[in-house]
Structure formats: C-alpha cells, structure tokens
CSV table of C-alpha atoms and ligand atoms in Angstrom, one decimal:
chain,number,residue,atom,x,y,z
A,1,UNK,CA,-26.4,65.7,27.9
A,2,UNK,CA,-28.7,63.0,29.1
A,3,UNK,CA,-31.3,64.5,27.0
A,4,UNK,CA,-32.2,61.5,24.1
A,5,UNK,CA,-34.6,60.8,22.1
A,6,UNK,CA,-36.3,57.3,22.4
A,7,UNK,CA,-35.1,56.5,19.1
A,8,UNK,CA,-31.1,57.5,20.0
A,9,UNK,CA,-30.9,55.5,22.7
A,10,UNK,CA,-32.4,52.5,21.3
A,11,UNK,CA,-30.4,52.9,18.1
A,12,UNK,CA,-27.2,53.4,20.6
A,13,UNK,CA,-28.4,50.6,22.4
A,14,UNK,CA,-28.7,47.9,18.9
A,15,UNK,CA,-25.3,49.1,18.1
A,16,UNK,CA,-23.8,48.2,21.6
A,17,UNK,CA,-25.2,45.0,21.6
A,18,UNK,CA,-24.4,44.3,18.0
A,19,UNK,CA,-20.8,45.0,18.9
A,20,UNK,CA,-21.0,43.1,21.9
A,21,UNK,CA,-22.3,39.9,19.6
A,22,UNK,CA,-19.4,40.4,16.8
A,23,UNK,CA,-17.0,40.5,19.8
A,24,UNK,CA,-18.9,37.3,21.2
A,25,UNK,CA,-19.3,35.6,17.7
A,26,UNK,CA,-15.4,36.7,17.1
A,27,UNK,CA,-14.9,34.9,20.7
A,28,UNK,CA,-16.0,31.8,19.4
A,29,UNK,CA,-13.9,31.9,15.6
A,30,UNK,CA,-17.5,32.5,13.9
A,31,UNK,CA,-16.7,35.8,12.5
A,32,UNK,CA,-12.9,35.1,12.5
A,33,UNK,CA,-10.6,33.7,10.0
A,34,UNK,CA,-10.6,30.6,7.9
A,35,UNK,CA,-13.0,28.4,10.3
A,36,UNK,CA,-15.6,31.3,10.3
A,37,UNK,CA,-16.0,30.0,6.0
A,38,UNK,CA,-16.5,26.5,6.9
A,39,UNK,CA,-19.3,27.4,9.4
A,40,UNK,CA,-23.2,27.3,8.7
A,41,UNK,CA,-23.6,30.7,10.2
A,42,UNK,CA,-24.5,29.5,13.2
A,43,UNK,CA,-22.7,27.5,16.7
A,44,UNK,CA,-19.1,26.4,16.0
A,45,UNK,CA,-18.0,26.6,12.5
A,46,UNK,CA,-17.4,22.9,11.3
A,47,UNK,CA,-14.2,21.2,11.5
A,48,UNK,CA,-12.6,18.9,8.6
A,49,UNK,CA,-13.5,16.2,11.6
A,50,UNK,CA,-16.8,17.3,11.9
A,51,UNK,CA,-17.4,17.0,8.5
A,52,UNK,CA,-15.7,13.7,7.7
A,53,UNK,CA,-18.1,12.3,10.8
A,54,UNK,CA,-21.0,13.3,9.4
A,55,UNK,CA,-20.3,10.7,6.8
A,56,UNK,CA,-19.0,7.9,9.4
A,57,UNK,CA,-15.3,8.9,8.6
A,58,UNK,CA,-12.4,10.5,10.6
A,59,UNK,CA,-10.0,13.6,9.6
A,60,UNK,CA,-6.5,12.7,10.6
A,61,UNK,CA,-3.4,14.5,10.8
A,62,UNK,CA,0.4,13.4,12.1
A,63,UNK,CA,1.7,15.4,14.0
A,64,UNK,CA,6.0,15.1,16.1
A,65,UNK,CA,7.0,16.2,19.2
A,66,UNK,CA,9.5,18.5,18.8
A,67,UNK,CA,6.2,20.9,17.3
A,68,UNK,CA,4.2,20.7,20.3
A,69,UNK,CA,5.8,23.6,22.2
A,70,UNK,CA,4.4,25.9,19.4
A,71,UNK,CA,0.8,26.8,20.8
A,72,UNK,CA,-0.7,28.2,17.9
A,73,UNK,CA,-0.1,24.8,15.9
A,74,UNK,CA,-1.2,22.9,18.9
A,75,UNK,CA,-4.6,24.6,18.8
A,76,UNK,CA,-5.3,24.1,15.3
A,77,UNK,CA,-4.1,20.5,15.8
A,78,UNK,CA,-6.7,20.1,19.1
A,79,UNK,CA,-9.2,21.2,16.9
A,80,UNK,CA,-9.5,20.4,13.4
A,81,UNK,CA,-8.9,17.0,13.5
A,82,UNK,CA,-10.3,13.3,15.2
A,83,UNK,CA,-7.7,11.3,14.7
A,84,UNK,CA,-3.9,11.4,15.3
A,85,UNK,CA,-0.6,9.9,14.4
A,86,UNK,CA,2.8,10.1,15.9
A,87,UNK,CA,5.5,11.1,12.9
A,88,UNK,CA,8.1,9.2,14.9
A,89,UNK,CA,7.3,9.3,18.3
A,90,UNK,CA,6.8,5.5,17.9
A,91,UNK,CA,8.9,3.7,15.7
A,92,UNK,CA,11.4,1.5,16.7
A,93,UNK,CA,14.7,3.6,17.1
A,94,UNK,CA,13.0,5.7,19.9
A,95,UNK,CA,10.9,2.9,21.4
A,96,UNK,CA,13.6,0.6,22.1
A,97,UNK,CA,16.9,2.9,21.9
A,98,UNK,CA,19.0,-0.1,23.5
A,99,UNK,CA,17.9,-3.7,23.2
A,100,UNK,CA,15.2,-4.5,25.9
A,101,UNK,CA,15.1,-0.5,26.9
A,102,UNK,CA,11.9,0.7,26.4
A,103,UNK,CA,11.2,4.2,26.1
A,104,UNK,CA,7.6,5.4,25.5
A,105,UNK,CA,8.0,9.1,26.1
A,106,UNK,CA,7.3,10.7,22.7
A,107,UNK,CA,4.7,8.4,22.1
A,108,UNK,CA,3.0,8.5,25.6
A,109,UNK,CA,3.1,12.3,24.9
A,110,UNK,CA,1.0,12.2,21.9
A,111,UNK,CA,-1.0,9.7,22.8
A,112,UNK,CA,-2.0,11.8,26.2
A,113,UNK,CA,-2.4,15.6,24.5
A,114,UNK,CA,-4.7,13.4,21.9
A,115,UNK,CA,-6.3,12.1,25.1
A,116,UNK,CA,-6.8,15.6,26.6
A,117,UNK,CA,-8.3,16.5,23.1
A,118,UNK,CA,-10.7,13.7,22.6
A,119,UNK,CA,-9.0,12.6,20.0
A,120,UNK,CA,-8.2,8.9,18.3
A,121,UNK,CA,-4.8,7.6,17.6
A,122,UNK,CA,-3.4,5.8,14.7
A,123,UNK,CA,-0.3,4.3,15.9
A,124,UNK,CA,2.7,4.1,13.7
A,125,UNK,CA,4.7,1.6,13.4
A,126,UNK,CA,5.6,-1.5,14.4
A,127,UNK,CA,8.0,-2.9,11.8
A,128,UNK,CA,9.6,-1.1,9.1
A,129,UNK,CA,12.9,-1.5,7.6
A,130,UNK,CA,13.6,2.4,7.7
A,131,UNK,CA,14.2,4.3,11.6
A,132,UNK,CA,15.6,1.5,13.3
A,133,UNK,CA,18.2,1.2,16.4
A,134,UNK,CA,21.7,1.1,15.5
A,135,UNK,CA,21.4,-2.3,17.9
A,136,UNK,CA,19.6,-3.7,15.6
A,137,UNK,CA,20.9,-3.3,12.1
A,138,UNK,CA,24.9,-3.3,13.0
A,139,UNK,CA,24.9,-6.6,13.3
A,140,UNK,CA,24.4,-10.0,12.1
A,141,UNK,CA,21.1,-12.2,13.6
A,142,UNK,CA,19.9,-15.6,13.3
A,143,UNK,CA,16.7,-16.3,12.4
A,144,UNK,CA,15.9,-17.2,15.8
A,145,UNK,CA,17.4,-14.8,17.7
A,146,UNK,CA,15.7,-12.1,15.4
A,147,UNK,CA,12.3,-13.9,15.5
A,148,UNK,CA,13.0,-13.0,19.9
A,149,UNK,CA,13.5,-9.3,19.3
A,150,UNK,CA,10.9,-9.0,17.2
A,151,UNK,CA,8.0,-10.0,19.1
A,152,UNK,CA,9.6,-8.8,22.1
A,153,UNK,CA,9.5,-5.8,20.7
A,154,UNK,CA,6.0,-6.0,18.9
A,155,UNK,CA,4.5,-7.7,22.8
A,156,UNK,CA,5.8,-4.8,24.4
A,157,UNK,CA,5.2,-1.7,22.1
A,158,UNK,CA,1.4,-3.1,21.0
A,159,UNK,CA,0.8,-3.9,25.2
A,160,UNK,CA,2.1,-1.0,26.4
A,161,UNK,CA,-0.4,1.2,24.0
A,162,UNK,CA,-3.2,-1.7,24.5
A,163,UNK,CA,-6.6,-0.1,24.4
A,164,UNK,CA,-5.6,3.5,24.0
A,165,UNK,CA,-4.7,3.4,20.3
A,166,UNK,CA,-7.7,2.9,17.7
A,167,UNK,CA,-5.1,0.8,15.3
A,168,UNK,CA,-1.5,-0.4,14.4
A,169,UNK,CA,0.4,0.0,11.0
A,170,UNK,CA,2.2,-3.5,11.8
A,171,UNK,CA,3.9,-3.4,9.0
A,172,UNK,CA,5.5,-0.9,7.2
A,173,UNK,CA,6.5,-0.3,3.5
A,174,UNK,CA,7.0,-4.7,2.9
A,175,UNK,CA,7.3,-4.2,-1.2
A,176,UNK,CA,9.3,-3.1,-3.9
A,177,UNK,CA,7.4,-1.1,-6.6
A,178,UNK,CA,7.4,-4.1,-8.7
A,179,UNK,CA,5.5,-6.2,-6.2
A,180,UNK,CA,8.5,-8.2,-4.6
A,181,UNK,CA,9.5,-8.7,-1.2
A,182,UNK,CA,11.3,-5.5,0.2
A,183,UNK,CA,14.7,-6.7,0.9
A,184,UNK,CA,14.8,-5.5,4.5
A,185,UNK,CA,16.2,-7.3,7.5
A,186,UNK,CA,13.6,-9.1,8.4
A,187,UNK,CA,12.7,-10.5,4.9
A,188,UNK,CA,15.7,-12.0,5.0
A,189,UNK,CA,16.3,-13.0,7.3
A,190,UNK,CA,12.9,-14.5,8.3
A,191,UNK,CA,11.7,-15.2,5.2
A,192,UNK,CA,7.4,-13.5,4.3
A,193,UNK,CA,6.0,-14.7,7.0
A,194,UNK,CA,7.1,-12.2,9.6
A,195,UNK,CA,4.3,-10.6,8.6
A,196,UNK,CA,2.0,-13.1,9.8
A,197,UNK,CA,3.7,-13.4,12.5
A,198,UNK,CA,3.7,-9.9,13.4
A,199,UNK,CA,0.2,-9.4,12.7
A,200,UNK,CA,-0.5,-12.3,15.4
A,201,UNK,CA,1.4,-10.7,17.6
A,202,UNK,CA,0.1,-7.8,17.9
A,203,UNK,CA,-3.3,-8.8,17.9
A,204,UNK,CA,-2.8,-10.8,21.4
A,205,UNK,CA,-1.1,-7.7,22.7
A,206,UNK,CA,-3.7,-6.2,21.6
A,207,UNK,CA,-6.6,-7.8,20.5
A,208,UNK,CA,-9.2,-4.9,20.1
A,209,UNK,CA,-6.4,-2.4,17.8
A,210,UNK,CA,-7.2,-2.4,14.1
A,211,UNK,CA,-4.2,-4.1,12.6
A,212,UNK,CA,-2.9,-2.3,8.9
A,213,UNK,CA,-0.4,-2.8,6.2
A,214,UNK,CA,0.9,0.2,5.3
A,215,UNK,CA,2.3,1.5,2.0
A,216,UNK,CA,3.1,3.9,-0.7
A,217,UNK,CA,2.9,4.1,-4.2
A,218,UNK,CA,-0.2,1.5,-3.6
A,219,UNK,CA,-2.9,4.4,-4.5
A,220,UNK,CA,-3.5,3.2,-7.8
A,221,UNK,CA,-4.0,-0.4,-9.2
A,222,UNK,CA,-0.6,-1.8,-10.1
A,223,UNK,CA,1.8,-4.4,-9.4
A,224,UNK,CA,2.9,-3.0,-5.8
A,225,UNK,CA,-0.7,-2.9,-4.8
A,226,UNK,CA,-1.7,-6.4,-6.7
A,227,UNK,CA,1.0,-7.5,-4.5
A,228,UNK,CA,-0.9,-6.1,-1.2
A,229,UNK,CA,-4.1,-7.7,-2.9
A,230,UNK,CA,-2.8,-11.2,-3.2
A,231,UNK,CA,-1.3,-11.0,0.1
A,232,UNK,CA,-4.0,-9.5,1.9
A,233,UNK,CA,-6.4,-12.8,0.4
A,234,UNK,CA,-3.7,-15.3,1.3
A,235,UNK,CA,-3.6,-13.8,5.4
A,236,UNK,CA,-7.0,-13.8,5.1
A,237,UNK,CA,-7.8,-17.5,3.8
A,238,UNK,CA,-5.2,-18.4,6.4
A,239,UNK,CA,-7.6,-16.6,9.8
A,240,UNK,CA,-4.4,-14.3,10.0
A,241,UNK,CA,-5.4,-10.8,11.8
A,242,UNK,CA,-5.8,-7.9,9.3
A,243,UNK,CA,-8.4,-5.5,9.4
A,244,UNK,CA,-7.0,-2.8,6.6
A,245,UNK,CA,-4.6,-1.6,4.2
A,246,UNK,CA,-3.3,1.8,4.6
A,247,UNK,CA,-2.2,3.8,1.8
A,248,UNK,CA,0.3,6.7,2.4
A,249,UNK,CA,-1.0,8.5,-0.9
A,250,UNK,CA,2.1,10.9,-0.7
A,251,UNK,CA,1.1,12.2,-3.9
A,252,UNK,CA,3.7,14.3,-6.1
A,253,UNK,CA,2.0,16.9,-9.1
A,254,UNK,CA,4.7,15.9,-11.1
A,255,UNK,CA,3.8,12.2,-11.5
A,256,UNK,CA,0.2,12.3,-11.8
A,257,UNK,CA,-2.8,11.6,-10.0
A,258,UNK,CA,-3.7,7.8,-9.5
A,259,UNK,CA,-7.3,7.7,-11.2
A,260,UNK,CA,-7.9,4.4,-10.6
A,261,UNK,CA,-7.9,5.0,-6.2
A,262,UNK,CA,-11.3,4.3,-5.8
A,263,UNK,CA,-11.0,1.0,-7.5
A,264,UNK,CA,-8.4,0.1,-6.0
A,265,UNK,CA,-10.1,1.1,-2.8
A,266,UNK,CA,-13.1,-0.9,-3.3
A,267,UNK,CA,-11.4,-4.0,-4.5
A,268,UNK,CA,-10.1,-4.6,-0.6
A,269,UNK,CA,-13.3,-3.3,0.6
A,270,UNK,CA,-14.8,-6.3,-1.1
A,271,UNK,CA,-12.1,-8.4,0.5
A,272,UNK,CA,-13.4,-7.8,3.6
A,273,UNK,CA,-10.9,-5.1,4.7
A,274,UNK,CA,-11.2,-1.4,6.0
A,275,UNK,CA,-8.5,1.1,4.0
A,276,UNK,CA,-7.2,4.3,4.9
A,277,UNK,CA,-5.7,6.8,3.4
A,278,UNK,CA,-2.7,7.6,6.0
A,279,UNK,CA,0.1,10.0,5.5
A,280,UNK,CA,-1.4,12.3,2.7
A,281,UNK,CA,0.3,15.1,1.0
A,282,UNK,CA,0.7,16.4,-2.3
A,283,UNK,CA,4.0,18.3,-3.0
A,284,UNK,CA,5.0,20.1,-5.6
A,285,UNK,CA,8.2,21.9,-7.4
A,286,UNK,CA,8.9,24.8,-5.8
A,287,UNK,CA,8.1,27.5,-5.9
A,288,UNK,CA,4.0,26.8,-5.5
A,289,UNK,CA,1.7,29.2,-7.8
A,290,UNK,CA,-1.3,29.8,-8.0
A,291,UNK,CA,-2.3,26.9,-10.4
A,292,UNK,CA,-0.4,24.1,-9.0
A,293,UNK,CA,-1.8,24.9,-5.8
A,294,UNK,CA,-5.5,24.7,-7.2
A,295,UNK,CA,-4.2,21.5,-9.0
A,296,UNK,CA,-3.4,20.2,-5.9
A,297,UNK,CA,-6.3,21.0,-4.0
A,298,UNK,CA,-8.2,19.3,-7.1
A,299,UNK,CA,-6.1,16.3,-6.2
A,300,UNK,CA,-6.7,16.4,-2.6
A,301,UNK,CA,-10.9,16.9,-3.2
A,302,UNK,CA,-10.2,13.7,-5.4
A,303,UNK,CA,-9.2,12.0,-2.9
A,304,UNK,CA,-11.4,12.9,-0.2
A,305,UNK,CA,-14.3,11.8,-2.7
A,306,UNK,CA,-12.9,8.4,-3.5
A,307,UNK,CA,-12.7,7.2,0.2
A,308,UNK,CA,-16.6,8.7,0.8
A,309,UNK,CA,-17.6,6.5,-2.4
A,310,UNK,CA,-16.1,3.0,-0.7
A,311,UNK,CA,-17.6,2.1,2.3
A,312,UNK,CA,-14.9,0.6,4.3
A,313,UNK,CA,-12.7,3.3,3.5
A,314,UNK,CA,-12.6,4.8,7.1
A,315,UNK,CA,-10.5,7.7,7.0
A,316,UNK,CA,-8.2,10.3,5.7
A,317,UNK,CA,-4.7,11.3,7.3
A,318,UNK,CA,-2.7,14.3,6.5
A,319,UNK,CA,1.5,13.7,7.5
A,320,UNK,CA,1.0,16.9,9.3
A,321,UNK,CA,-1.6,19.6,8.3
A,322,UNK,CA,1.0,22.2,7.8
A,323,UNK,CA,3.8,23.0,5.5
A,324,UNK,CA,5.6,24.8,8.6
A,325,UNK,CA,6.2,21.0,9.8
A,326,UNK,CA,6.3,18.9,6.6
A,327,UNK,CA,9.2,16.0,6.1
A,328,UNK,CA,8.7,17.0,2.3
A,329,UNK,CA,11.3,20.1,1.7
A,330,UNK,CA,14.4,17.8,4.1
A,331,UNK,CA,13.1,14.6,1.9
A,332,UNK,CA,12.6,15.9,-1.6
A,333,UNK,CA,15.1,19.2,-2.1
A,334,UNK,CA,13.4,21.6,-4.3
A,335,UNK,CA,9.5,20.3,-3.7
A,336,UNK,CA,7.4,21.7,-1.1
A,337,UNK,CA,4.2,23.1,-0.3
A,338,UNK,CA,2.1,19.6,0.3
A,339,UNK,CA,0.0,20.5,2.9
A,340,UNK,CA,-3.4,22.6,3.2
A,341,UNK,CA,-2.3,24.8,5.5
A,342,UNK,CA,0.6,26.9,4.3
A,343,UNK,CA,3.8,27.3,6.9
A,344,UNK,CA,1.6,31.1,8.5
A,345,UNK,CA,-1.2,28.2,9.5
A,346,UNK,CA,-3.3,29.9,6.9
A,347,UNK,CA,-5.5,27.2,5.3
A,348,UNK,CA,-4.7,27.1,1.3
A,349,UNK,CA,-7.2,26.2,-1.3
A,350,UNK,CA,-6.8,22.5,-0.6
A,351,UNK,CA,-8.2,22.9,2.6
A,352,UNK,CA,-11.2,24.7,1.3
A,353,UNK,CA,-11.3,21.8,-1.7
A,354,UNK,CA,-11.2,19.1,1.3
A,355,UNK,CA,-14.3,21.1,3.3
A,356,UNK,CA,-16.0,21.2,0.1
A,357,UNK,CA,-15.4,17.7,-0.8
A,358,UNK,CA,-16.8,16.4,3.1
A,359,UNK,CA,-19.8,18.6,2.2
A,360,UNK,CA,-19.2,21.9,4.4
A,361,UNK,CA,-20.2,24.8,2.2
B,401,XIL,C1,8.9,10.4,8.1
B,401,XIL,C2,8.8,11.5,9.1
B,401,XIL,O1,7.7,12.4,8.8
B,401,XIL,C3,10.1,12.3,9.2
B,401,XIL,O2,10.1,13.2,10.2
B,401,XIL,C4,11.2,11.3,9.4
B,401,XIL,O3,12.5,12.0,9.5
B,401,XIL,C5,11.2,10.2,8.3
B,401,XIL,O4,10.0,9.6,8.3
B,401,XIL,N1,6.5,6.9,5.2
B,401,XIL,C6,6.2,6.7,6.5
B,401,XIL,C7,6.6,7.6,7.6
B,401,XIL,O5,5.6,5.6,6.8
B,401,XIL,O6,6.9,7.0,8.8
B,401,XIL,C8,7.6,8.6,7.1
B,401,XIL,O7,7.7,9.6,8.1
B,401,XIL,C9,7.3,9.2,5.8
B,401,XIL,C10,7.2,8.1,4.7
C-alpha cells in the first residue's frame, strides 16, 4: 500500500496543499462570502473603508447599544467601516437623565469598542429639539436660566469626549423645510443665536473636534439648504466655529433622488466648509423587489460619486449598515429595506453599487 508512483504522490501532495490553502484563504474571508467579491484576489479583501481611504474619505456607519451583544453584527461592524456614530448613545436624554447627572455609559461604550477597533467617531448630538430629558421640556425656562443648562451641558458632554471623537453634530435639525427657524425650545426661547453660542462652546471644550450642522431634507438645493447656506456665510463672516454641514440624506424611493447633491455639495465646499453625508439610507415601500432594490443601490452609487467629485466632502455614513437594526420600519410603518445589508447581514446590491462606486471591482 505504500507502493506510489512519483506522479501519485506528488499529485496527492498538490491536492493536499491546495486544500490546505482554500482552508487558509477561507480562514482569512478571501474565498468566503460577500467580502471574498470585493477583494483583488489577493491579501484581505477590501473593505467599504478601505476603499473610501484610498480616495482620502471615510466609510461610516451608526451603530446603538442595545445591538452590540449580537457578535456577528459586531464583526461586520469592526470591520467594514472607519468611522462610527452613536444612534443614541449620546444625545441629551441619556447624557444628562436628571439635571446636572451625567451619564456617559452608552456613549463611553461606543466610543471604546470603536477604540478597540481603530476606528473614528462622529459624535451625535449636542442640541436637538427631539430625545430630550423630561427635566428639560416639562417646564417653563428663562432665557437665562436655559442659556446655564445649555452650555453646562454642551461644556460637559463636548469635555468629557474631548480628543477622542473626530467631530460634533452641535446642532441638530435647526430648520423647517421652508428655511425658517425650527420652533424648538431653544429658538424660542433664545432666540438664533444659540447656535453660535453652542458652536463656541463646544469648540473651547473642545477645540480640536470638527464642529457640524446637521440636517435632513438639505441634499438637494432648496430653501431648507439656502437657509443652511446663508447661515453658514453669516457664522463664518462673524470668526464663529464651523467646520461642515452634515447632511442626513435619509433618502425615500418614493420622493425622488436629489440631482442637484453635488452642487449643493460643492457650493459649501467653496464656502470653506467640509460636508458629510451622515445618517444615509434609502427606504422603500415594502415589500422590497428586485427593481427597487437596484433603484436604490443606483441611488446609493449616486451618492457615493457626488461626495468623491467635491473635495471637502469627507465622508459617507450609513444610520446603521443593516436592515436587522434600522429606525426605518418603527419610524415609517410600511417602508423598509434602506440599508445594504439586508436583516441575514447579507450585503444587497447597494452594497456591491457602493464598492463599485469607491472603485473596488
Ligand atoms: C433615530 C435613532 O436611529 C432611533 O433609534 C431613535 O429612536 C430616534 O432617532 N435624525 C437624527 C437621528 O439626527 O438622531 C435619528 O436617529 C434619525 C433622524
């Protein structure tokens, strides 16, 4: 039995070690599932955040705590992606639950796993009118005791994450879709320029984060984004702290695509700002078929391509990478499917549109 010709042992041999590569090359996710497509066939396929770097740009996704016990998300999370956003973890009601009672749990959790995964973190948000402390809102407030809480609470939030988050949305969702002043409690009660105000705040707690306005509906050019415009010019002229505008660009197939982003992208860049595009996703009426979900991963190519074509557009930021975590079906009954992975983790075809888009394959 040990009697082989030279030629059936080495062909034995080749097949041995050809298995034992494909188990290697399996190992490492070349030959396995959806990464193995984006790879060069060779080394570690090629992330989305591989690919946006390769063009001076991060690949974002948000991701909330209550997910982070589910390990297969985690990994994908760890992996594909250089930049990262708590969903809630840092907004006001669970930052400050009870006036001057800080709690920094859910954020210091993100903030440390994107640590541990040498990742960046956009940190969301400082003031919005939406997700605030029952403290706050059941009651009445001068205009000077509200000025207190609010940069107590902007000084604390902004130090405590000093020089471990790469920027600040500092304000939150400040217009109405015709370009007025959102009618929030600090609008009124403070009158526009708490958003100076908060912008200077947080830059001496601060002073190295990238400070954002943050927004939706301000993809395309139109009154809520000529509003963003005109005050981004006036904060500017007056040596006011802003570095970008972040647009949300939660995107819905029913109401179109905004085809004039990149314009709208490049007029701030020539302002002298940075923009991002921060909580995408692109939902849809349910249920998703086959062509709205190559009509969305049109949209989301789209997208990708008109932040590469304006230089200071710095990155893209899915709200959450999967449709197993999205806010979309609790938010919008009936609409769904928004992300590029679908709710297995499988990647969908606007995650192969978004690779293609960055130039991977
Ligand atoms: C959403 C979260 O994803 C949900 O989990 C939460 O219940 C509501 O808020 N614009 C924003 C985000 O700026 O903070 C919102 O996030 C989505 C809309």
């Amino acid at each position: 039995m040990h009697v082989t010709t030279r030629t059936g042992t080495r062909s034995r041999t080749r097949l041995r070690l050809a298995g034992a590569l494909a188990a290697a090359l399996v190992a490492v996710g070349v030959a396995a599932g959806p990464a193995a497509q984006a790879g060069e066939g060779h080394g570690k396929p090629a992330t989305l955040a591989d690919l946006a770097e390769r063009h001076g740009r991060y690949f974002g996704s948000a991701t909330d705590n209550p997910e982070l016990t589910d390990s297969a998300y985690t990994a994908l999370l760890g992996s594909e992606f250089d930049m990262i956003t708590p969903g809630n973890g840092m907004k006001w009601y669970a930052t400050e639950p009870r006036q001057g009672v800080f709690d920094w749990s859910q954020g210091d959790e993100i903030v440390n796993l994107a640590r541990k995964n040498h990742q960046r973190v956009r940190a969301h948000t400082l003031v919005w009118h939406s997700q605030l402390p029952g403290w706050l809102t059941d009651r009445e407030w001068t205009a000077g005791e509200l000025r207190a809480v609010l940069k107590k609470h902007i000084f604390a939030e902004a130090r405590h994450y000093r020089g471990k988050v790469y920027s600040w949305d500092v304000v939150n969702e400040a217009f109405n879709e015709d370009g007025t002043y959102r009618d929030t409690v600090f609008y009124r009660t403070l009158g526009p320029d708490y958003i100076a105000d908060a912008l200077r705040w947080a830059h001496q707690a601060d002073p190295h984060a990238k400070l954002y306005l943050n927004d939706y509906n301000i993809e395309a050019v139109g009154p809520k984004s000529d509003a963003y415009f005109a005050l981004a010019k006036d904060l500017k002229a007056r040596g006011v702290p802003l570095d970008g505008i972040g647009l949300q660009a939660h995107l819905a197939l029913q109401y179109g695509y905004p085809t004039t982003l990149e314009d709208n992208l490049r007029r701030f860049s020539r302002l002298g700002l940075d923009t991002a595009l921060t909580e995408v996703d692109v939902r849809m009426l349910l249920p998703a078929d086959e062509a709205k979900l190559a009509t969305q991963a049109q949209w989301y190519a789209d997208m990708t391509k008109a932040c590469l074509a304006v230089r200071r557009c710095v990155g893209i930021t899915v709200w959450d990478y999967t449709d197993k975590y999205s806010w979309i079906p609790a938010f919008f009954p009936g609409q769904g499917a928004a992300l590029p992975w679908d709710e297995q983790l499988a990647p969908k075809p606007a995650y192969f549109a978004i690779q293609e888009a960055l130039g991977g394959r």
